[in-house]
CSV table of C-alpha atoms in Angstrom, one decimal:
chain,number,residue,atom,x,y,z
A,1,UNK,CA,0.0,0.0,0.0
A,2,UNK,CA,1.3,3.6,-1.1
A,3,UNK,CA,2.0,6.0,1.9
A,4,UNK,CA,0.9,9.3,2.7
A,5,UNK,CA,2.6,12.4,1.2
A,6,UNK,CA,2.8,15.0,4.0
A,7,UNK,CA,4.5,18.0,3.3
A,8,UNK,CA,6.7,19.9,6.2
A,9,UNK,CA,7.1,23.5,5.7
A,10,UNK,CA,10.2,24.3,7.5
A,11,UNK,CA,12.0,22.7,9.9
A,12,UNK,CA,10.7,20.9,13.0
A,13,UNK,CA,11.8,19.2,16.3
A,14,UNK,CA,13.4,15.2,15.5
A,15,UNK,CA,10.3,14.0,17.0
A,16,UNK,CA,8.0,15.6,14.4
A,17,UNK,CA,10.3,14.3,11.7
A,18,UNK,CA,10.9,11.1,13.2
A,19,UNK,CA,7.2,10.3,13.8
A,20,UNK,CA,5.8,11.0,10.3
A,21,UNK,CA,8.6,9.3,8.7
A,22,UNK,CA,7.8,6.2,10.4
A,23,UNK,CA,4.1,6.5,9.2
A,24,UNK,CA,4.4,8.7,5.7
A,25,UNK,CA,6.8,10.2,2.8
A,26,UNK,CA,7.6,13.5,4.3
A,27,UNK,CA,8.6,16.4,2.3
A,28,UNK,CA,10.7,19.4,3.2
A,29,UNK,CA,9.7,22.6,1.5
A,30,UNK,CA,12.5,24.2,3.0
A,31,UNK,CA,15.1,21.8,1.3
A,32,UNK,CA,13.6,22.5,-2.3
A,33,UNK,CA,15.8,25.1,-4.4
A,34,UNK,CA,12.9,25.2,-6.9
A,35,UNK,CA,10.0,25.3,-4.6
A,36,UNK,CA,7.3,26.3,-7.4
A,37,UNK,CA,8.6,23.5,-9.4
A,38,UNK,CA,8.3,21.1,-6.6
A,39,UNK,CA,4.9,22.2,-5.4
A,40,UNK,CA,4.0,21.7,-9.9
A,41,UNK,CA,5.2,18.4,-9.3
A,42,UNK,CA,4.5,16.8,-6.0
A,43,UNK,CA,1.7,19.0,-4.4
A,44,UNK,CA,-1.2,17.7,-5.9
A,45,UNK,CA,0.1,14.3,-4.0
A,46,UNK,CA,0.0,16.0,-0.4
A,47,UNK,CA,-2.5,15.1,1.8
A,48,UNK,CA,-1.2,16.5,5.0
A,49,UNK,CA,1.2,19.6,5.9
A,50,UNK,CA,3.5,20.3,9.2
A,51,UNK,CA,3.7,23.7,10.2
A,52,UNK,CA,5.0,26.5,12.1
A,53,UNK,CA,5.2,30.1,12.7
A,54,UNK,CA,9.0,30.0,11.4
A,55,UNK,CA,7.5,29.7,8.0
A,56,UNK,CA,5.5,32.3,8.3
A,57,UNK,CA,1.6,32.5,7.4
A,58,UNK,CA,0.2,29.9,6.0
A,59,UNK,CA,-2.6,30.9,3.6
A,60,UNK,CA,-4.3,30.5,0.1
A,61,UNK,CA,-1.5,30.9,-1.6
A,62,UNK,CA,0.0,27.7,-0.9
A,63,UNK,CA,-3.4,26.1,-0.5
A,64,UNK,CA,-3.8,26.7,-4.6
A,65,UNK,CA,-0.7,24.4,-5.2
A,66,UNK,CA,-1.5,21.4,-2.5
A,67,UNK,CA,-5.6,20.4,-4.0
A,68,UNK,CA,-5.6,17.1,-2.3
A,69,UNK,CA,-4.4,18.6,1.2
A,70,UNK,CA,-6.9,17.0,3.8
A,71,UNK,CA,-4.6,18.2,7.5
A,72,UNK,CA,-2.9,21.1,8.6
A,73,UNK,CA,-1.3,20.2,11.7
A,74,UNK,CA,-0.1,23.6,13.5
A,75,UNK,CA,2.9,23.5,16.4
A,76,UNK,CA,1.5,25.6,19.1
A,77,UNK,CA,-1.7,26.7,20.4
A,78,UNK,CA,-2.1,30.1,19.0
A,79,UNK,CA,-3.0,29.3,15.5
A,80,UNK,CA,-3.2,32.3,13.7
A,81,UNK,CA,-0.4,31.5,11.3
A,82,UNK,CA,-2.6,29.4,9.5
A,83,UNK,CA,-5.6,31.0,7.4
A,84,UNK,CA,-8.4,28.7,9.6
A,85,UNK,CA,-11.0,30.0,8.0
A,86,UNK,CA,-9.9,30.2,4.5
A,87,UNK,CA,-8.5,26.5,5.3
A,88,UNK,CA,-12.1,25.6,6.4
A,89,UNK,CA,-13.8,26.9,3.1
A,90,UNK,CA,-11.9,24.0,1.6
A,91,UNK,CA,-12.5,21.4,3.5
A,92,UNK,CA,-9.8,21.1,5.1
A,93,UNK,CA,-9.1,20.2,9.0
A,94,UNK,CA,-6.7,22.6,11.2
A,95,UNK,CA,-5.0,21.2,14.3
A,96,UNK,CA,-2.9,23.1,17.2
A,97,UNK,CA,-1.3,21.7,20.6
A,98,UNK,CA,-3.6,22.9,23.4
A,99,UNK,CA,-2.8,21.2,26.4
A,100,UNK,CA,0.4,20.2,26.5
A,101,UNK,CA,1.8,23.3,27.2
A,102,UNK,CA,-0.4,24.7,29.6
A,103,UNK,CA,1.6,24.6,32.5
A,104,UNK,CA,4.7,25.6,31.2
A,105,UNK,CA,3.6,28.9,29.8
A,106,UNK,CA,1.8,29.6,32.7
A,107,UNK,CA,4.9,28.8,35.4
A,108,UNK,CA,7.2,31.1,32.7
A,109,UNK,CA,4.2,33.8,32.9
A,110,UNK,CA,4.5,33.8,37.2
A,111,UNK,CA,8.0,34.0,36.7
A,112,UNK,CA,8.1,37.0,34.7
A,113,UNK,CA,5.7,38.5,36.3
A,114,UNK,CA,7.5,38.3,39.4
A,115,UNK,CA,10.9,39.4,37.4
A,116,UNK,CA,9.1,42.7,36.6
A,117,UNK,CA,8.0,43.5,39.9
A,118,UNK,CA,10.7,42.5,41.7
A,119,UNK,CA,13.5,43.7,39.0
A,120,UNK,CA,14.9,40.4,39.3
A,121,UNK,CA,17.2,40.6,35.9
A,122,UNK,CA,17.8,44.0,36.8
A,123,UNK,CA,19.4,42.9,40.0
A,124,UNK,CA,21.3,40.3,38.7
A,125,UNK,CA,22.8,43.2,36.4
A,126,UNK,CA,23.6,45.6,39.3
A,127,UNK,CA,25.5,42.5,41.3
A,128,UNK,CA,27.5,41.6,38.1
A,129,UNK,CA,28.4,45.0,37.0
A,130,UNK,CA,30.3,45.2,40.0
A,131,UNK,CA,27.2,48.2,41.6
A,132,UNK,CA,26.3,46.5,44.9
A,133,UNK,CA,30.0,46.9,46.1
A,134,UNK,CA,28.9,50.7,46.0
A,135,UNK,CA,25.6,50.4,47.3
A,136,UNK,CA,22.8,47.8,48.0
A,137,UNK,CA,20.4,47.5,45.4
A,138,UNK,CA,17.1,50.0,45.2
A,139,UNK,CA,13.8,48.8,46.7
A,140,UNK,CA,11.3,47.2,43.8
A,141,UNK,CA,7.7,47.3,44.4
A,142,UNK,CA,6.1,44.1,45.0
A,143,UNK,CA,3.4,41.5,44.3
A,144,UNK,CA,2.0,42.1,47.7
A,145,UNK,CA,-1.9,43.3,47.8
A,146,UNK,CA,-1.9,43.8,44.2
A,147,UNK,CA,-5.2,43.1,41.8
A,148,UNK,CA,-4.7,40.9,39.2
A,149,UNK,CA,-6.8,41.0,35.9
A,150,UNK,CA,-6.6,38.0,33.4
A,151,UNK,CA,-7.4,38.7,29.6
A,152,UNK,CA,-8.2,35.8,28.3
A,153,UNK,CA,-9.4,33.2,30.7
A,154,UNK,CA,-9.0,29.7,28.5
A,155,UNK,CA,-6.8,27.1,29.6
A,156,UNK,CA,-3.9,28.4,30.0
A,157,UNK,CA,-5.3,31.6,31.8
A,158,UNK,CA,-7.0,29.3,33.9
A,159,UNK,CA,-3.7,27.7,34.8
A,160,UNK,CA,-2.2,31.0,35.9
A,161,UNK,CA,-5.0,32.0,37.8
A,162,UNK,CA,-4.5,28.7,40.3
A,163,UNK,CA,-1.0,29.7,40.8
A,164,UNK,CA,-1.9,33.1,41.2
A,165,UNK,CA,-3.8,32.1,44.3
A,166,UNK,CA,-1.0,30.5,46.1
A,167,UNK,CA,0.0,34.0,46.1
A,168,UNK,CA,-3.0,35.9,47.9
A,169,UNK,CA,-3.8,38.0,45.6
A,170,UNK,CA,-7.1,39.1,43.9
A,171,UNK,CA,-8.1,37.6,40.5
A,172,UNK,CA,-10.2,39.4,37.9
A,173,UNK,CA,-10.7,38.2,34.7
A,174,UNK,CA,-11.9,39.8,31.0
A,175,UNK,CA,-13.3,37.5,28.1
A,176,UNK,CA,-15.9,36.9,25.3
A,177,UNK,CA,-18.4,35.7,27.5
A,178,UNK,CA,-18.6,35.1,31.2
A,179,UNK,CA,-18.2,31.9,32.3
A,180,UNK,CA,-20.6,30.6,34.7
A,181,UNK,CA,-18.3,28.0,36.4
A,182,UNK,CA,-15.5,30.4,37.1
A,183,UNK,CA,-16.2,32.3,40.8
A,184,UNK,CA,-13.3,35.3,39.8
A,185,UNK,CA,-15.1,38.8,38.7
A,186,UNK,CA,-16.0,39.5,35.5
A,187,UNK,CA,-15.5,42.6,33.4
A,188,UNK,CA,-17.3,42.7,30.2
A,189,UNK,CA,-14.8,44.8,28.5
A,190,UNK,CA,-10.7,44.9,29.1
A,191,UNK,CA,-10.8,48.7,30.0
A,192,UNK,CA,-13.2,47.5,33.0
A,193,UNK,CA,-10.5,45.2,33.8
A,194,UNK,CA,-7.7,47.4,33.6
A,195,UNK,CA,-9.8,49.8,35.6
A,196,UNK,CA,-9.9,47.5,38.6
A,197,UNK,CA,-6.8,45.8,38.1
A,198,UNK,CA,-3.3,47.1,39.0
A,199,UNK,CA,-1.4,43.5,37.0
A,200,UNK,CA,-2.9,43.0,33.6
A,201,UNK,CA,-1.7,39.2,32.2
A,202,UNK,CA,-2.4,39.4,28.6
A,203,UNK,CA,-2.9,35.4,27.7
A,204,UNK,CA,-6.3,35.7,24.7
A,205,UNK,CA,-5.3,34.3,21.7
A,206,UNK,CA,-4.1,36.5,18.6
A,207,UNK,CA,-5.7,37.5,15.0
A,208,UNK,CA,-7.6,40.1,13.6
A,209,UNK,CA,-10.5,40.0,16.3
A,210,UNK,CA,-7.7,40.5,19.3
A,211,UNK,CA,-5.3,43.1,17.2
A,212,UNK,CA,-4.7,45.9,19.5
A,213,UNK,CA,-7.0,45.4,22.2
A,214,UNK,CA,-4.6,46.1,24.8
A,215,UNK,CA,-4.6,49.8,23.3
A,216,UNK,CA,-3.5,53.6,25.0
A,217,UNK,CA,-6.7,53.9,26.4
A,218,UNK,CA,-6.4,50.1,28.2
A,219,UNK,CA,-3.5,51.4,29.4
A,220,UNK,CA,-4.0,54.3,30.8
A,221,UNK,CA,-6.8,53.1,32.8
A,222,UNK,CA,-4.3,50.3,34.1
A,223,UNK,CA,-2.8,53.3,35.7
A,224,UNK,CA,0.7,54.4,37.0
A,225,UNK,CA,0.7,51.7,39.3
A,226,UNK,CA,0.1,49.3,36.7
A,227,UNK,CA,1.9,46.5,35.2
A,228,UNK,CA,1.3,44.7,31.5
A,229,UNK,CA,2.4,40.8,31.7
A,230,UNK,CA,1.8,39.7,27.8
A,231,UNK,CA,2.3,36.1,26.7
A,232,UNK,CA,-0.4,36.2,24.2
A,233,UNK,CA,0.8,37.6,21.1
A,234,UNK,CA,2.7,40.4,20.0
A,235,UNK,CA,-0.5,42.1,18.1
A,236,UNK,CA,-2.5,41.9,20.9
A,237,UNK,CA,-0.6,44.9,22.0
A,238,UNK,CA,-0.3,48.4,20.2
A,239,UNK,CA,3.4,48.0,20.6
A,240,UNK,CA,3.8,52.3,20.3
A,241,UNK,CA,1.1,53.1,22.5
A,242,UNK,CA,2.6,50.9,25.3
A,243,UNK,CA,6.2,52.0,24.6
A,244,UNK,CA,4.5,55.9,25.0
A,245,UNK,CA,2.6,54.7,28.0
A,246,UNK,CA,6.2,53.3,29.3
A,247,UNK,CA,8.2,56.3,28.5
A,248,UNK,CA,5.7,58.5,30.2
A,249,UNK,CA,4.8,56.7,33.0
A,250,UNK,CA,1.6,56.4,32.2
A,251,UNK,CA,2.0,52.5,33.1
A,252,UNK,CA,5.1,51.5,35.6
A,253,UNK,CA,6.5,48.8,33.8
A,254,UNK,CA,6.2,45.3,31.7
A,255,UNK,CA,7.0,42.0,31.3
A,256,UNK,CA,6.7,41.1,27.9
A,257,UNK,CA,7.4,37.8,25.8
A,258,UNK,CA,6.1,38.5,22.5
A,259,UNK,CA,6.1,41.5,20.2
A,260,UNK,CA,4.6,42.3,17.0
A,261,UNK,CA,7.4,41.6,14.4
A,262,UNK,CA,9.5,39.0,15.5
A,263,UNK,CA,12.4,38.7,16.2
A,264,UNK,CA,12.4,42.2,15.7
A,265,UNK,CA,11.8,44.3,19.0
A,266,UNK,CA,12.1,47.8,19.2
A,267,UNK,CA,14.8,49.7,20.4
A,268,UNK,CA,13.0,51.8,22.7
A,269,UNK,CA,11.6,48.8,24.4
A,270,UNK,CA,15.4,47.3,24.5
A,271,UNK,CA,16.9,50.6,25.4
A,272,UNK,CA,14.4,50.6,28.9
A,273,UNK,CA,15.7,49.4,31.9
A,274,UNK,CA,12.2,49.5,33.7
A,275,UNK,CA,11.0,46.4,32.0
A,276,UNK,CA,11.2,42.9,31.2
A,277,UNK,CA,12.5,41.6,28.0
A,278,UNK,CA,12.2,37.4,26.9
A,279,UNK,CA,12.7,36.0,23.3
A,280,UNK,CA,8.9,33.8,23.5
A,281,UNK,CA,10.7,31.2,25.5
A,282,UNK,CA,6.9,31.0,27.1
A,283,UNK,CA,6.2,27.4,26.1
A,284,UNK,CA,10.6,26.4,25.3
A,285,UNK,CA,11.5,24.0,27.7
A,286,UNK,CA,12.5,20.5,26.2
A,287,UNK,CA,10.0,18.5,27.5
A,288,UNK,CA,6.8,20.6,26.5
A,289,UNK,CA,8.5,21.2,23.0
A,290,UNK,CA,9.1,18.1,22.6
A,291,UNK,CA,4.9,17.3,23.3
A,292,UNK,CA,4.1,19.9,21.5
A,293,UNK,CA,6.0,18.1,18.3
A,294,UNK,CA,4.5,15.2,19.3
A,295,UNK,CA,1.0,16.2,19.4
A,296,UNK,CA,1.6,18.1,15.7
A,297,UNK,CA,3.1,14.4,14.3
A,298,UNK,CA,0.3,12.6,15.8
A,299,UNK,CA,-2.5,14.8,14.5
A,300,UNK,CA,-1.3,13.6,11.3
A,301,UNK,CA,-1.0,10.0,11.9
A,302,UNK,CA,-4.0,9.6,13.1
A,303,UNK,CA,-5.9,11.1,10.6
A,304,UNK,CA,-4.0,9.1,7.8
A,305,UNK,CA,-4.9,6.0,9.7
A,306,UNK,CA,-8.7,7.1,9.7
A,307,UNK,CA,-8.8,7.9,13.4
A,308,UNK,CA,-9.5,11.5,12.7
A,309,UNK,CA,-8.0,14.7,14.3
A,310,UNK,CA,-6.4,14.7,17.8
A,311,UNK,CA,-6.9,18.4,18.6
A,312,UNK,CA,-8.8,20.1,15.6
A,313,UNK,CA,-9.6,24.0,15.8
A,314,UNK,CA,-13.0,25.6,16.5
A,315,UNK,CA,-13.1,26.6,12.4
A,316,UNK,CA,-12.5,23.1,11.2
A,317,UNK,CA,-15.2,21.4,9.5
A,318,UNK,CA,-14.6,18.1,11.2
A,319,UNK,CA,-16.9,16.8,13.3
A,320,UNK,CA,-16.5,13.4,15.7
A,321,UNK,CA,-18.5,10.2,15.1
């Protein structure tokens, strides 16, 4: 019996390679010196793709040359590298790794939030640099009797909020709806949150319908007391607006692990010594990575086996039984 043709679109973790090697004929775009010529030639044979945010958006355009693709099988929860709902119009099923990772992107998002309050990195600077020989270290604000708004109250917000209350601290969250098994207060809208809230964690998922929303005014009503925790996506945030609301003191500082063009981040944000910088290391440990590529391989094996999807978006048009 012929195997599967699944085409990979840049490169993944062993695991993912590994796996659908074992179970298909895998092809790597990103090897291809003639890519249109390949796609010509082998994409009408591709049934599944492997994907990432390293190879950027993946939308119609590629769609047009792969006819037969049945599984798109995403490597991370946010999914909004792939064009769901254009995929969906087609036929064709969308998968991400919820899950898996939940924990680990919520421990990273305690961590930094307690590296922005308590200028942890900052410190670790001062000590290096030779500074506390000089003089002790200035007094950070603190955690302590703060009020903690969540935007975005899904799994993984979920997750922080139950490490959050280790902490004593009041929880507050913003989303779509209200959820009638959750006991936290709800604000209808993210400027009602930011209003009663002195710690905004930014953890919704990205797109068009969450571009922005964390906007000047958000942030002023957030308050000079106020600190912005985002390990959502980078357009979630106006990047300017918050870099204005830092440099005026609008807000008192942030913790930030995504930005809107990355790798890029801005100078201004760089050049700032009042917040806290990471390189989306939010989910990068090597054990959740490697279940995250695990959970990407077996979305595809089991749907070439007949099993269906493991993990399918909201927008896919397949539904179970």
């Amino acid at each position: 019996m012929s195997r599967t043709d699944i085409l990979m679109t840049a490169p993944m973790m062993p695991i993912v390679i590994d796996t659908l090697e074992k179970a298909c004929t895998l092809h790597r775009l990103w090897e291809q010196p003639d890519q249109e010529a390949f796609l010509k030639e082998v994409g009408p044979r591709i049934r599944g793709v492997a994907t990432s945010t390293l190879y950027g958006r993946l939308e119609a355009s590629l769609l047009d040359r792969l006819p037969n693709v049945e599984i798109i099988s995403s490597f991370g929860v946010g999914y909004d590298n792939v064009d769901a709902v254009e995929a969906a119009r087609r036929g064709i099923v969308v998968t991400n790794t919820p899950g898996v990772l939940d924990d680990e992107v919520a421990d990273l998002t305690i961590g930094l939030l307690l590296a922005t309050l308590r200028k942890i990195p900052q410190a670790d600077r001062y000590l290096r640099e030779g500074q506390w020989l000089k003089a002790s270290f200035p007094l950070s604000t603190t955690l302590r009797e703060r009020k903690v708004g969540i935007v975005g109250l899904g799994r993984i917000g979920k997750a922080i909020a139950r490490r959050l209350a280790g902490f004593d601290v009041s929880i507050a969250y913003h989303g779509r709806t209200q959820q009638d098994d959750v006991a936290y207060p709800y604000h209808p809208t993210v400027t009602g949150l930011a209003e009663a809230c002195d710690v905004l964690i930014v953890i919704t998922p990205g797109g068009a319908a969450t571009r922005h929303l964390i906007n000047a005014d958000v942030l002023k009503a957030l308050g000079p007391n106020g600190v912005l925790i985002n390990v959502a996506r980078g357009t979630v945030v106006d990047e300017q607006a918050l870099i204005e609301a830092l440099r005026s003191g609008t807000i008192l500082s942030a913790g930030l692990d995504v930005y809107e063009d990355e790798p890029r981040v801005p100078q201004e944000l760089i050049d700032m010594e009042h917040v806290v910088l990471l390189p989306h290391i939010a989910s990068a440990s090597v054990h959740t990575r490697n279940a995250m590529g695990k959970l990407v391989a077996d979305n595809i094996v089991s749907w070439v086996e007949g099993k269906g999807p493991l993990t399918p978006v909201p927008e896919t048009p397949y539904k179970a039984g």
